[in-house]
Tab-separated table of C-alpha atoms and ligand atoms in Angstrom:
chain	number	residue	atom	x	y	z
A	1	UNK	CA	20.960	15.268	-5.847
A	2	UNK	CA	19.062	12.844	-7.446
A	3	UNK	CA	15.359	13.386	-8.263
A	4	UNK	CA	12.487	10.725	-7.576
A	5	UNK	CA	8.619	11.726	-8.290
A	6	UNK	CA	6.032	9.541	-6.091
A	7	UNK	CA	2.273	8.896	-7.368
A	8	UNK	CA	-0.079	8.702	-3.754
A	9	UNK	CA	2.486	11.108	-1.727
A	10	UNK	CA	-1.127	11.167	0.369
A	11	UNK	CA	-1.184	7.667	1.275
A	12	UNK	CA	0.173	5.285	3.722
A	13	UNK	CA	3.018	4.097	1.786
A	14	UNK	CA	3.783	7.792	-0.214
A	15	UNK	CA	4.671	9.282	3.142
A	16	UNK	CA	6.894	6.591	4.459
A	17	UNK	CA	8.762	6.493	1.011
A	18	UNK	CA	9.449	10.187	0.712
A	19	UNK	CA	10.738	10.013	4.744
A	20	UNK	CA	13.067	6.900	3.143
A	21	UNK	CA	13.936	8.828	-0.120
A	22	UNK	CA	14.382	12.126	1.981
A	23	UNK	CA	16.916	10.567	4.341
A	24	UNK	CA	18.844	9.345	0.811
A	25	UNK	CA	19.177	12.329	0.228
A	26	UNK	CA	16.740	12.859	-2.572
A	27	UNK	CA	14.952	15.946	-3.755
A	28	UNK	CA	11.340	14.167	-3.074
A	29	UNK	CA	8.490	15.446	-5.448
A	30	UNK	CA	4.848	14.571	-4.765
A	31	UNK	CA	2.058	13.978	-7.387
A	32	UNK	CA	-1.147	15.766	-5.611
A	33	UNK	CA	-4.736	15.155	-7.525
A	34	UNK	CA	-7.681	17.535	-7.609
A	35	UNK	CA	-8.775	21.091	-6.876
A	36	UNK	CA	-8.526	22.101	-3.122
A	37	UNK	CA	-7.148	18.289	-2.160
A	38	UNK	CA	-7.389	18.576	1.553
A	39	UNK	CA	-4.549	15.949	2.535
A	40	UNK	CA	-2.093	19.091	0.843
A	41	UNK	CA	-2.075	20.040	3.814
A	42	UNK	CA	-1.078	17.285	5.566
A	43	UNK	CA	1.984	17.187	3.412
A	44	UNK	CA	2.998	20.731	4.055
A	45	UNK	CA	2.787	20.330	7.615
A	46	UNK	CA	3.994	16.342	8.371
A	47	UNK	CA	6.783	16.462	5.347
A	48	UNK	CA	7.946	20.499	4.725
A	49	UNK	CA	10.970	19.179	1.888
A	50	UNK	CA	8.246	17.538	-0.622
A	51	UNK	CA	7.772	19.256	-3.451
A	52	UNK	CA	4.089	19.261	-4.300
A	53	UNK	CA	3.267	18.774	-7.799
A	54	UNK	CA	0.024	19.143	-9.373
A	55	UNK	CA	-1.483	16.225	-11.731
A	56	UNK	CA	-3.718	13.045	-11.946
A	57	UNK	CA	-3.683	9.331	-13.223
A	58	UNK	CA	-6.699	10.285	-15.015
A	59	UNK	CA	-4.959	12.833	-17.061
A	60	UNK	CA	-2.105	11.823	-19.445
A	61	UNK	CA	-1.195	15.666	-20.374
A	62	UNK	CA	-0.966	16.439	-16.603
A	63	UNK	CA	1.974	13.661	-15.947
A	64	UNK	CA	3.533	14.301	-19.150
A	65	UNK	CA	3.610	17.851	-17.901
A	66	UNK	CA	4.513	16.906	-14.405
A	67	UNK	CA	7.479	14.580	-15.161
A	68	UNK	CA	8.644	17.652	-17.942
A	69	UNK	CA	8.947	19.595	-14.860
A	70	UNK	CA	10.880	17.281	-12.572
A	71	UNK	CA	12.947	15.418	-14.944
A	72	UNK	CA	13.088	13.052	-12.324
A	73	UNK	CA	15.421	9.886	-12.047
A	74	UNK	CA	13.252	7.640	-10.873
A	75	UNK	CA	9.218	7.507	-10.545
A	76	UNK	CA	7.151	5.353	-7.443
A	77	UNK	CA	3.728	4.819	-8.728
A	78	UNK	CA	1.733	4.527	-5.699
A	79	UNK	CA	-1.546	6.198	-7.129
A	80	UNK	CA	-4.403	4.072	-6.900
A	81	UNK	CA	-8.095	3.255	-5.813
A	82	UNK	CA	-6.441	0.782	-3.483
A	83	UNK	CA	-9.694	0.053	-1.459
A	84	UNK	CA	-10.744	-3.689	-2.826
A	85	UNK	CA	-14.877	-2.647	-1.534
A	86	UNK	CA	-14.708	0.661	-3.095
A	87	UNK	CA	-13.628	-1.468	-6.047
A	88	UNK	CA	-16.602	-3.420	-6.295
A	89	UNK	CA	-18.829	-0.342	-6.083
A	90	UNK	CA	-16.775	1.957	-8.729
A	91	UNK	CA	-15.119	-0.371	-10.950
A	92	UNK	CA	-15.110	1.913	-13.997
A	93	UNK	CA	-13.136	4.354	-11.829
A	94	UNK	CA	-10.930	1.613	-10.570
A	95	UNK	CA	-10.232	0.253	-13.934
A	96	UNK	CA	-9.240	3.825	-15.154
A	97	UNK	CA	-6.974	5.543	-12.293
A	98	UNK	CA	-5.599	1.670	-11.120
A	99	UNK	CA	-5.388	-0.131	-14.354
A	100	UNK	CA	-5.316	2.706	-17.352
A	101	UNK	CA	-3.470	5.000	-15.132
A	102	UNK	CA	-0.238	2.755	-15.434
A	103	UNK	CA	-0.277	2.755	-18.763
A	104	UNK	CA	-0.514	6.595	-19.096
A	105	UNK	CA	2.534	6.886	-16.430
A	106	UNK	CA	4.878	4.559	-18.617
A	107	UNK	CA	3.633	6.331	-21.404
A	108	UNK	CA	4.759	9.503	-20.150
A	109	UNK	CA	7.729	7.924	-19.118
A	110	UNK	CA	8.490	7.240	-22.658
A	111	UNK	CA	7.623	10.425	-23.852
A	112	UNK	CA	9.737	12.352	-21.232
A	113	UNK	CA	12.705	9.482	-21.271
A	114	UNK	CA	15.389	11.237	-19.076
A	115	UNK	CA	18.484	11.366	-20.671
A	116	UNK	CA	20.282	8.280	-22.772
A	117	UNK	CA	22.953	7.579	-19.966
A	118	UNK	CA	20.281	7.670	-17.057
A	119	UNK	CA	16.912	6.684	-18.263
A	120	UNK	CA	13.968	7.164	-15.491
A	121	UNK	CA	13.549	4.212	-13.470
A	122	UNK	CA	10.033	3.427	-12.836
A	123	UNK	CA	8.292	1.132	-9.897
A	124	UNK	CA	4.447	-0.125	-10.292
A	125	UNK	CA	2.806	-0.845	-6.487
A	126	UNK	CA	1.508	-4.249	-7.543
A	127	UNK	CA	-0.616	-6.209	-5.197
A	128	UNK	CA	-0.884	-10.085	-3.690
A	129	UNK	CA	-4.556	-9.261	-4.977
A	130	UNK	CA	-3.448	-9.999	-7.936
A	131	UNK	CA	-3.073	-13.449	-6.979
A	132	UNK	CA	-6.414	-13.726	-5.628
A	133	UNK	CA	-8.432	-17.308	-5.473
A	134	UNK	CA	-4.931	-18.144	-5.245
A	135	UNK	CA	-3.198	-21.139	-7.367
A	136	UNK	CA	-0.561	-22.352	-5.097
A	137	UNK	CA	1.001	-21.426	-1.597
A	138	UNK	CA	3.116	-19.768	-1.007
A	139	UNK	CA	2.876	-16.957	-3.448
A	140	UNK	CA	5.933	-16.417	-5.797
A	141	UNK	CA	7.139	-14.045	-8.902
A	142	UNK	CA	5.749	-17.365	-10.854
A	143	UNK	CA	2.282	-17.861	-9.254
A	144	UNK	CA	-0.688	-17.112	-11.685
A	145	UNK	CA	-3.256	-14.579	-11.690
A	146	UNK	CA	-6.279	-15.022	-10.322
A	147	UNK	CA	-7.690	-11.714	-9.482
A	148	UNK	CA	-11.164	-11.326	-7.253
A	149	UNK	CA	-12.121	-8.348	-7.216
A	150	UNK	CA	-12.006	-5.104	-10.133
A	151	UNK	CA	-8.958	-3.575	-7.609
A	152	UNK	CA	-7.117	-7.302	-8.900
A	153	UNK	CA	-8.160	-7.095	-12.347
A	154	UNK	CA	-6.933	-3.418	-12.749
A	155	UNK	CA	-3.768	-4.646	-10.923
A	156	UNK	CA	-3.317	-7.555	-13.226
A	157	UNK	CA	-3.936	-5.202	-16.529
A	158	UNK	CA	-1.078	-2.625	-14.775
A	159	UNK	CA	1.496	-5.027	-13.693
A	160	UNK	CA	1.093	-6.850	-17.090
A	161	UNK	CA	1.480	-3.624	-19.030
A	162	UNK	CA	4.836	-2.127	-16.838
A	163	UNK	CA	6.620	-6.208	-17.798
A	164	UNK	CA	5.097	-5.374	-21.655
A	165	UNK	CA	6.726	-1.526	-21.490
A	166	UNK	CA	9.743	-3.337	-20.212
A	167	UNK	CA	9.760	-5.960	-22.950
A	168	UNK	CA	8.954	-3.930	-25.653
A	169	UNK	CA	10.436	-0.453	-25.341
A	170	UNK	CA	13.386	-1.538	-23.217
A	171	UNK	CA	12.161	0.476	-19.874
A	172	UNK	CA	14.050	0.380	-16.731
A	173	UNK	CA	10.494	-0.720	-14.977
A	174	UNK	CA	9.739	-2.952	-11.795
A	175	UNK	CA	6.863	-4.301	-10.056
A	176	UNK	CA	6.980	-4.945	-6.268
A	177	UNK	CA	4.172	-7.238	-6.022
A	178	UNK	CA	3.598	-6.421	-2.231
A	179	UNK	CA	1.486	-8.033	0.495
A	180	UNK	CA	-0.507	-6.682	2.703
A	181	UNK	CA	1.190	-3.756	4.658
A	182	UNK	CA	0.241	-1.588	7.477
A	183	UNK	CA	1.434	0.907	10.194
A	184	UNK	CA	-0.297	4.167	12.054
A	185	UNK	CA	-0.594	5.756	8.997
A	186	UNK	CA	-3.158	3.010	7.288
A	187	UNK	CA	-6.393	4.883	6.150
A	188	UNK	CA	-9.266	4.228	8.554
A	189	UNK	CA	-11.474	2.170	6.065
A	190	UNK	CA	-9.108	-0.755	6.128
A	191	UNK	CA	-9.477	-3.777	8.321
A	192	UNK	CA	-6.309	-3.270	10.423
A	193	UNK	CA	-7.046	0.346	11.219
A	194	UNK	CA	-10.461	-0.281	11.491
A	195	UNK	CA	-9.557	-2.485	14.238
A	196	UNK	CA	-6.616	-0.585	16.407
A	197	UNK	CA	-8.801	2.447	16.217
A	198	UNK	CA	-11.840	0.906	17.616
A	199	UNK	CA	-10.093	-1.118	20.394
A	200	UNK	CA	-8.363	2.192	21.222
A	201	UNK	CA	-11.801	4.031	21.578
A	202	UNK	CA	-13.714	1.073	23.507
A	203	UNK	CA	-10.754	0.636	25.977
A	204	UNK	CA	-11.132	4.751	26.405
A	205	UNK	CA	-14.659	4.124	26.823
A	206	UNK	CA	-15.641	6.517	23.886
A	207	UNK	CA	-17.627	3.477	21.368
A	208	UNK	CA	-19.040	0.404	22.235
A	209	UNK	CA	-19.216	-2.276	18.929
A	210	UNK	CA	-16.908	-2.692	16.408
A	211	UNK	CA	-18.846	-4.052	13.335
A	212	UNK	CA	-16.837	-6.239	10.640
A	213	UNK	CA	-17.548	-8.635	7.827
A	214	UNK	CA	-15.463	-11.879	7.187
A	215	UNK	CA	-13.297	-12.732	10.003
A	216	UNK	CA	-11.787	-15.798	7.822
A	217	UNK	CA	-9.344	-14.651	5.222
A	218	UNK	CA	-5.862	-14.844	5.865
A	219	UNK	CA	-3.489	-12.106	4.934
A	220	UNK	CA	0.461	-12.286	5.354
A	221	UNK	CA	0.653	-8.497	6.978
A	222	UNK	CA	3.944	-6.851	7.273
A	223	UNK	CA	5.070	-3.516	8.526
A	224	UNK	CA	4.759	-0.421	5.768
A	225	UNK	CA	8.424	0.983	6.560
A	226	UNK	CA	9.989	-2.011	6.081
A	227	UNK	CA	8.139	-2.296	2.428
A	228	UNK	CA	8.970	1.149	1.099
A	229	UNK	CA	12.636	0.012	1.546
A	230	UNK	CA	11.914	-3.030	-0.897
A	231	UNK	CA	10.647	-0.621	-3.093
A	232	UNK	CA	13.947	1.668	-3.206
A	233	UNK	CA	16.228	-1.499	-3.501
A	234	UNK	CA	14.159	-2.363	-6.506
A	235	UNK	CA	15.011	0.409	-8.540
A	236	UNK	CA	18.947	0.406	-7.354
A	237	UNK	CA	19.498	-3.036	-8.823
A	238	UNK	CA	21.601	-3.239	-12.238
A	239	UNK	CA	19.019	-4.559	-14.438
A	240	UNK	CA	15.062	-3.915	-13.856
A	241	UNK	CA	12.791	-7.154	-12.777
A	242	UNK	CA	9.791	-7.929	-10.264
A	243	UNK	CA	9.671	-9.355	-6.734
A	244	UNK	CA	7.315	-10.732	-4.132
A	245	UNK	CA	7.454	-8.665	-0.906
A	246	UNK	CA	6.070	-10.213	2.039
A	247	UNK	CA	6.604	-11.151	5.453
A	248	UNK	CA	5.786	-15.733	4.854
A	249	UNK	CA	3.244	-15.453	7.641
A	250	UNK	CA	-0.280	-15.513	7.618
A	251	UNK	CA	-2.982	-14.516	10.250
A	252	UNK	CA	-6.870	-14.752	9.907
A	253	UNK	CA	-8.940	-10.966	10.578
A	254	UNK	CA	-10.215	-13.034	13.694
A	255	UNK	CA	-6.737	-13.522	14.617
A	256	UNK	CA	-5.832	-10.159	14.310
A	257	UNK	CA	-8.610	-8.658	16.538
A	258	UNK	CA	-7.996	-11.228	19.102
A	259	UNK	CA	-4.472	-10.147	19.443
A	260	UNK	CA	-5.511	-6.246	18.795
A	261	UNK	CA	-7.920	-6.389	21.745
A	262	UNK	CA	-5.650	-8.492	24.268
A	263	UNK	CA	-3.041	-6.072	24.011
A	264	UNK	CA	-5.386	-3.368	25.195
A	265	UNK	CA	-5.937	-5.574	27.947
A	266	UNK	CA	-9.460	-6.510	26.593
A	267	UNK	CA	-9.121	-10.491	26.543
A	268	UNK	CA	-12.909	-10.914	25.296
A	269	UNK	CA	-13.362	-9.418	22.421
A	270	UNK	CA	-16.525	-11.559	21.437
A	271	UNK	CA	-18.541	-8.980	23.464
A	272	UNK	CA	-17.547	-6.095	21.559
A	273	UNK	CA	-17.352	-7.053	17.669
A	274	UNK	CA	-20.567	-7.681	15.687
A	275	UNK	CA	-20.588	-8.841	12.114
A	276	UNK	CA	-22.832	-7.533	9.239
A	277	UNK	CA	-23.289	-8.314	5.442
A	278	UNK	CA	-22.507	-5.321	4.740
A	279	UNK	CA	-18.611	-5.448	5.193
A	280	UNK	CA	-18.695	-8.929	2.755
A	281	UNK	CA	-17.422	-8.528	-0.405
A	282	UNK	CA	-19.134	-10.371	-3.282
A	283	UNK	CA	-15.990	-12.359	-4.205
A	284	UNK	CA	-13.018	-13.003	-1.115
A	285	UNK	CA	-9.595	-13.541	-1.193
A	286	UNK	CA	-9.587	-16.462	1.084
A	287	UNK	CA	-5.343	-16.657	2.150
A	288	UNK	CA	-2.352	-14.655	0.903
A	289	UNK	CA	1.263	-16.037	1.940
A	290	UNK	CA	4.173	-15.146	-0.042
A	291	UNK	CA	7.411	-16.538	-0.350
A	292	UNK	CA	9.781	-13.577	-0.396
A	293	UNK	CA	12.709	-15.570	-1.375
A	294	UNK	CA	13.759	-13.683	-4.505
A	295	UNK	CA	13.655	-10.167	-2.203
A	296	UNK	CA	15.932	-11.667	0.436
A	297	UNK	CA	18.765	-13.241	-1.506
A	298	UNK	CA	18.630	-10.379	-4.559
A	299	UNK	CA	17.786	-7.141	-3.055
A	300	UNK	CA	18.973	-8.615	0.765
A	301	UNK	CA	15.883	-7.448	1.721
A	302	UNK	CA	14.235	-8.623	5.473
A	303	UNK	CA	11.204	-7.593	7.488
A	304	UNK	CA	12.043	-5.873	10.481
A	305	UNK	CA	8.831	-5.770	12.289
A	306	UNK	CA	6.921	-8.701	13.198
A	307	UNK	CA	3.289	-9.375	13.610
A	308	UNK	CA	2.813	-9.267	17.374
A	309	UNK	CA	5.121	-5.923	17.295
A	310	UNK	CA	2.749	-4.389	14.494
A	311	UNK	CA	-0.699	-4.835	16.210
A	312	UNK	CA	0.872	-3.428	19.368
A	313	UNK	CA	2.517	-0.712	17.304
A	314	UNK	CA	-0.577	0.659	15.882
A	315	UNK	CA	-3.321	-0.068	18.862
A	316	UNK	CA	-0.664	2.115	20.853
A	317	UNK	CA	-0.510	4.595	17.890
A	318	UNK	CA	-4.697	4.923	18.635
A	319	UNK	CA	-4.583	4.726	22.150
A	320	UNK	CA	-2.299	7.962	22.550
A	321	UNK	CA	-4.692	9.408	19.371
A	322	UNK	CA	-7.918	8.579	20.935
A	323	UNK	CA	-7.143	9.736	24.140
A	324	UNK	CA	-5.468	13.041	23.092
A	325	UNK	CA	-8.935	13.588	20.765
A	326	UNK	CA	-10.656	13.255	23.711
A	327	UNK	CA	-8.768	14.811	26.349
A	328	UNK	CA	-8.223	11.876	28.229
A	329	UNK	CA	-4.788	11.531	29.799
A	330	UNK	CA	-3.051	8.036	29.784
A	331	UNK	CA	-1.616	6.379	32.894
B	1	NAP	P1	-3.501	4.569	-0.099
B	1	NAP	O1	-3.110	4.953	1.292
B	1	NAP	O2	-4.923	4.251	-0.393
B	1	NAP	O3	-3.051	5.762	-1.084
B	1	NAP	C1	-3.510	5.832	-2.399
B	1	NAP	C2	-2.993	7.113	-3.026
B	1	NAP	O4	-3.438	7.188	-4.389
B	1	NAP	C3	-3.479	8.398	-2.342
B	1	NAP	O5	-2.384	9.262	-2.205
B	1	NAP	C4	-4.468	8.964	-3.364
B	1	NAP	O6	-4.549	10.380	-3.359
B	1	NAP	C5	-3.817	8.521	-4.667
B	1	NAP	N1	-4.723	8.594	-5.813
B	1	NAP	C6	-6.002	8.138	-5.886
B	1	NAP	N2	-6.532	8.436	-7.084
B	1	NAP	C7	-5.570	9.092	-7.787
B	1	NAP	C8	-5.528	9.687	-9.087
B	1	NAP	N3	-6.590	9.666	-9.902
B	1	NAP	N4	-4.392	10.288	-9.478
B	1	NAP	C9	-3.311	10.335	-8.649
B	1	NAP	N5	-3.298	9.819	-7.402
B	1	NAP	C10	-4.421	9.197	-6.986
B	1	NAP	O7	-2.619	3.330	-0.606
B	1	NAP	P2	-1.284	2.689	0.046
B	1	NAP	O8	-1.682	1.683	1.054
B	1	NAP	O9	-0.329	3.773	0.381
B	1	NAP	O10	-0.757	1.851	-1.206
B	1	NAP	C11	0.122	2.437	-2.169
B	1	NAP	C12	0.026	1.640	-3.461
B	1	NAP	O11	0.400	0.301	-3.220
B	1	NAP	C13	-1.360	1.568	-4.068
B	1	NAP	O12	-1.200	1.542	-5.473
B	1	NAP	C14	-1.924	0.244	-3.598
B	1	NAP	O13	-2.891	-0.226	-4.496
B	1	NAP	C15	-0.657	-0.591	-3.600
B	1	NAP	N6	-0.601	-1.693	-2.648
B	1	NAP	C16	-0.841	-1.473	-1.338
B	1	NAP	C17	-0.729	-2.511	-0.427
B	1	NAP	C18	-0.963	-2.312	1.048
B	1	NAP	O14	-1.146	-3.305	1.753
B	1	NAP	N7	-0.945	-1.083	1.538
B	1	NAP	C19	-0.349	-3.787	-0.881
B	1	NAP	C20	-0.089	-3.959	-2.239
B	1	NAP	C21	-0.196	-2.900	-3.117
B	1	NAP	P3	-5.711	11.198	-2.539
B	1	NAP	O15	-5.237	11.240	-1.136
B	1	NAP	O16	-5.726	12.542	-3.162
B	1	NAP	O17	-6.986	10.423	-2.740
B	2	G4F	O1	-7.887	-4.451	5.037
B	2	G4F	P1	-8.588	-4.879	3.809
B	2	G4F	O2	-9.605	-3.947	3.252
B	2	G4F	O3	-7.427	-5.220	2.761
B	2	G4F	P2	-7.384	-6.097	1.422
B	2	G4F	O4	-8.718	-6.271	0.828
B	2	G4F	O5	-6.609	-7.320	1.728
B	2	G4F	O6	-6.550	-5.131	0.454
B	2	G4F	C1	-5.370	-4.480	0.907
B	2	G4F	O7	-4.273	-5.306	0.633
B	2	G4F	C2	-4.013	-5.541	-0.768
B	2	G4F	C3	-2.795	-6.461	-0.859
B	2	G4F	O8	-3.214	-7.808	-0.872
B	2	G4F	C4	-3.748	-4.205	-1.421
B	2	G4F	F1	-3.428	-4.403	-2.732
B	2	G4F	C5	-4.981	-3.323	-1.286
B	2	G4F	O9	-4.724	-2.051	-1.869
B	2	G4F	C6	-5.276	-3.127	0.200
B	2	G4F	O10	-4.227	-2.386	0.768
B	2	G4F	O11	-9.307	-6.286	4.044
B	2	G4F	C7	-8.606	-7.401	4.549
B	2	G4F	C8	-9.597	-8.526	4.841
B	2	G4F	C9	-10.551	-8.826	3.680
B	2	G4F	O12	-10.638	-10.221	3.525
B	2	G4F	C10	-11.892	-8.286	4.145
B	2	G4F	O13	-13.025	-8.971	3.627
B	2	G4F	O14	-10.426	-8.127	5.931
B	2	G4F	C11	-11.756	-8.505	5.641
B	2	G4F	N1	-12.674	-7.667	6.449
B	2	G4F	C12	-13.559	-8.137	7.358
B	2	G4F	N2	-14.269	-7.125	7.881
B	2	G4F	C13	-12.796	-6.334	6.369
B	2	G4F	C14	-13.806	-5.986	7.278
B	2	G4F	N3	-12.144	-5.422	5.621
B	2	G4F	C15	-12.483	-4.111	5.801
B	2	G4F	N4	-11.807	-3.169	5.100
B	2	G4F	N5	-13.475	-3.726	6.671
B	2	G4F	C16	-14.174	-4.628	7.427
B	2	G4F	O15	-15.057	-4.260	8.199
């Protein structure tokens, strides 16, 4: 069986790659962070064959230890302060778990090795933040850097360092530099989730406002499942390299909520959403559209769930959550 180790087993995308990875027939093994980490048990209960292993990004001795214990064959960093507002707030701890905490991964890697004739395979979660006040569109493997935020800068500094590890000390490492990605699982602070959830509760009659910030940027959202498969596909391939993940579509917040609220049969959704300074950022990533070209003819990788099927997906996921909260029975 072979072994893979996954950094954020917590988050959205850690759980859908260790269901992918489980159904491959891997032994799954999940880096968990801190004392008492409440999501544990989460894991226990949601995915009962992941391994739960006990280390941090912060903590170079704790990984080298980790990966000493699960030799593993391949390693999915998905560990990060991957909330771009939190970001501007904690940047030191951004730069350090998101940016510094590559670097201690790959070094571990290097330390630990695996053996001559199968070397660990490695896979960094970069980000279309990365490309951020963005230099041409659509967004390739060739499109500069322009980060906006301290999330893009530490990003920049781990996706650089994982093609320098690569270059220098001959590492089978990739970078999936991903667009934005969501599903039922997406944490509650981020806009799509913020935005099922509350249609789900104001159609159930249970809150009243939903209050965002910019409704202008444009992100090119796809569906997590189908991204998690990139990221396995990566790491099969012959020879290690870096590709653009995306769905080549791009939708404004406002457009989102519109469609969000009309499929909960709400066609006004003026009335309910209220915007405050407080959900700006200081510097915005305006539009994000990438051109997954190199992912479809390489890896033969496709998005199977569109944008229409993904807002409906996840304001059903909170209507049937909502109302089950609440006691409320569904027609
Ligand atoms: P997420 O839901 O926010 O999950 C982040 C994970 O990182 C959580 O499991 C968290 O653990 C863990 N983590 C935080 N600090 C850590 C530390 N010091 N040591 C070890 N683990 C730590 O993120 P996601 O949406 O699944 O994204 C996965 C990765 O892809 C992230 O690196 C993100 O930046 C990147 N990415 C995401 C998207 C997207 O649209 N979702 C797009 C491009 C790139 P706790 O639960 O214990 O806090
Ligand atoms: O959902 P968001 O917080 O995602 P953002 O900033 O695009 O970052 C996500 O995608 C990145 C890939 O490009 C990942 F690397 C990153 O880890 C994360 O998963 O915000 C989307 C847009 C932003 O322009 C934001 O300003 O929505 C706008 N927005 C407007 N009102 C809001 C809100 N965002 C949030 N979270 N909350 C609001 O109330």
């Amino acid at each position: 069986m072979r072994r893979a180790l996954i950094t954020g087993i917590t988050g959205q995308d850690g759980q859908y790659l260790a269901e992918l990875l489980h159904e491959q027939q891997y032994e799954v093994f999940g880096l968990v962070k801190g004392q008492n980490n409440p999501r544990i048990d989460m894991i226990r209960t949601e995915y009962p064959f992941v391994e739960i292993v006990e280390g941090d990004l912060q903590d170079l001795s704790s990984l080298v230890g980790v990966l000493e214990q699960v030799q593993p064959d391949e390693v999915y960093n998905l560990g990060a302060i991957s909330f771009v507002a939190l970001s501007f707030k904690q940047a030191e701890l951004t730069a350090n778990v998101t940016g510094l905490g590559v670097l201690r991964l790959l070094d571990a890697v290097r330390m630990v090795g695996g053996s001559q004739n199968n070397p660990i395979r490695f896979y960094q979660a970069s980000s279309s933040e990365m490309f951020g006040k963005v230099r041409q569109s659509p967004q390739t493997e060739d499109t500069p850097f322009y980060p906006r935020s301290p999330y893009g800068v530490a990003k920049v500094f781990g996706h650089d360092i994982t093609v320098n590890y690569r270059d220098s000390y001959g590492l089978y490492a990739c970078s999936g530099i991903l667009f934005n990605h969501e599903s039922p699982r997406r944490g509650m602070e981020f806009v799509t989730r913020k935005v099922t959830n509350a249609v789900a509760r104001i159609k159930l009659g249970l809150q009243e406002k939903l209050v965002l910030g910019n409704l202008d940027p444009r992100r090119d959202w796809g569906f997590a499942g189908d991204y998690v498969r990139a990221m396995w596909q990566m790491l099969q391939q012959d020879e290690p390299q870096d590709y653009v993940v995306a769905t080549g579509r791009t939708h404004s917040v406002r457009n989102f909520v519109d469609l969000a609220f009309k499929h909960a049969g709400l066609d006004d959704w003026e009335r309910f959403v209220q915007q405050d300074p407080r959900f700006f950022r200081p510097a915005e990533v305006d539009l994000l559209v990438g051109d997954a070209t190199k992912a479809h003819t390489e890896l033969g990788w496709k998005p199977e769930v569109g944008f229409e099927d993904l807002v409906a997906m996840m304001v059903d996921h909170d209507l049937r959550l909502e109302a089950k909260k609440a006691g409320i029975s569904l027609p």
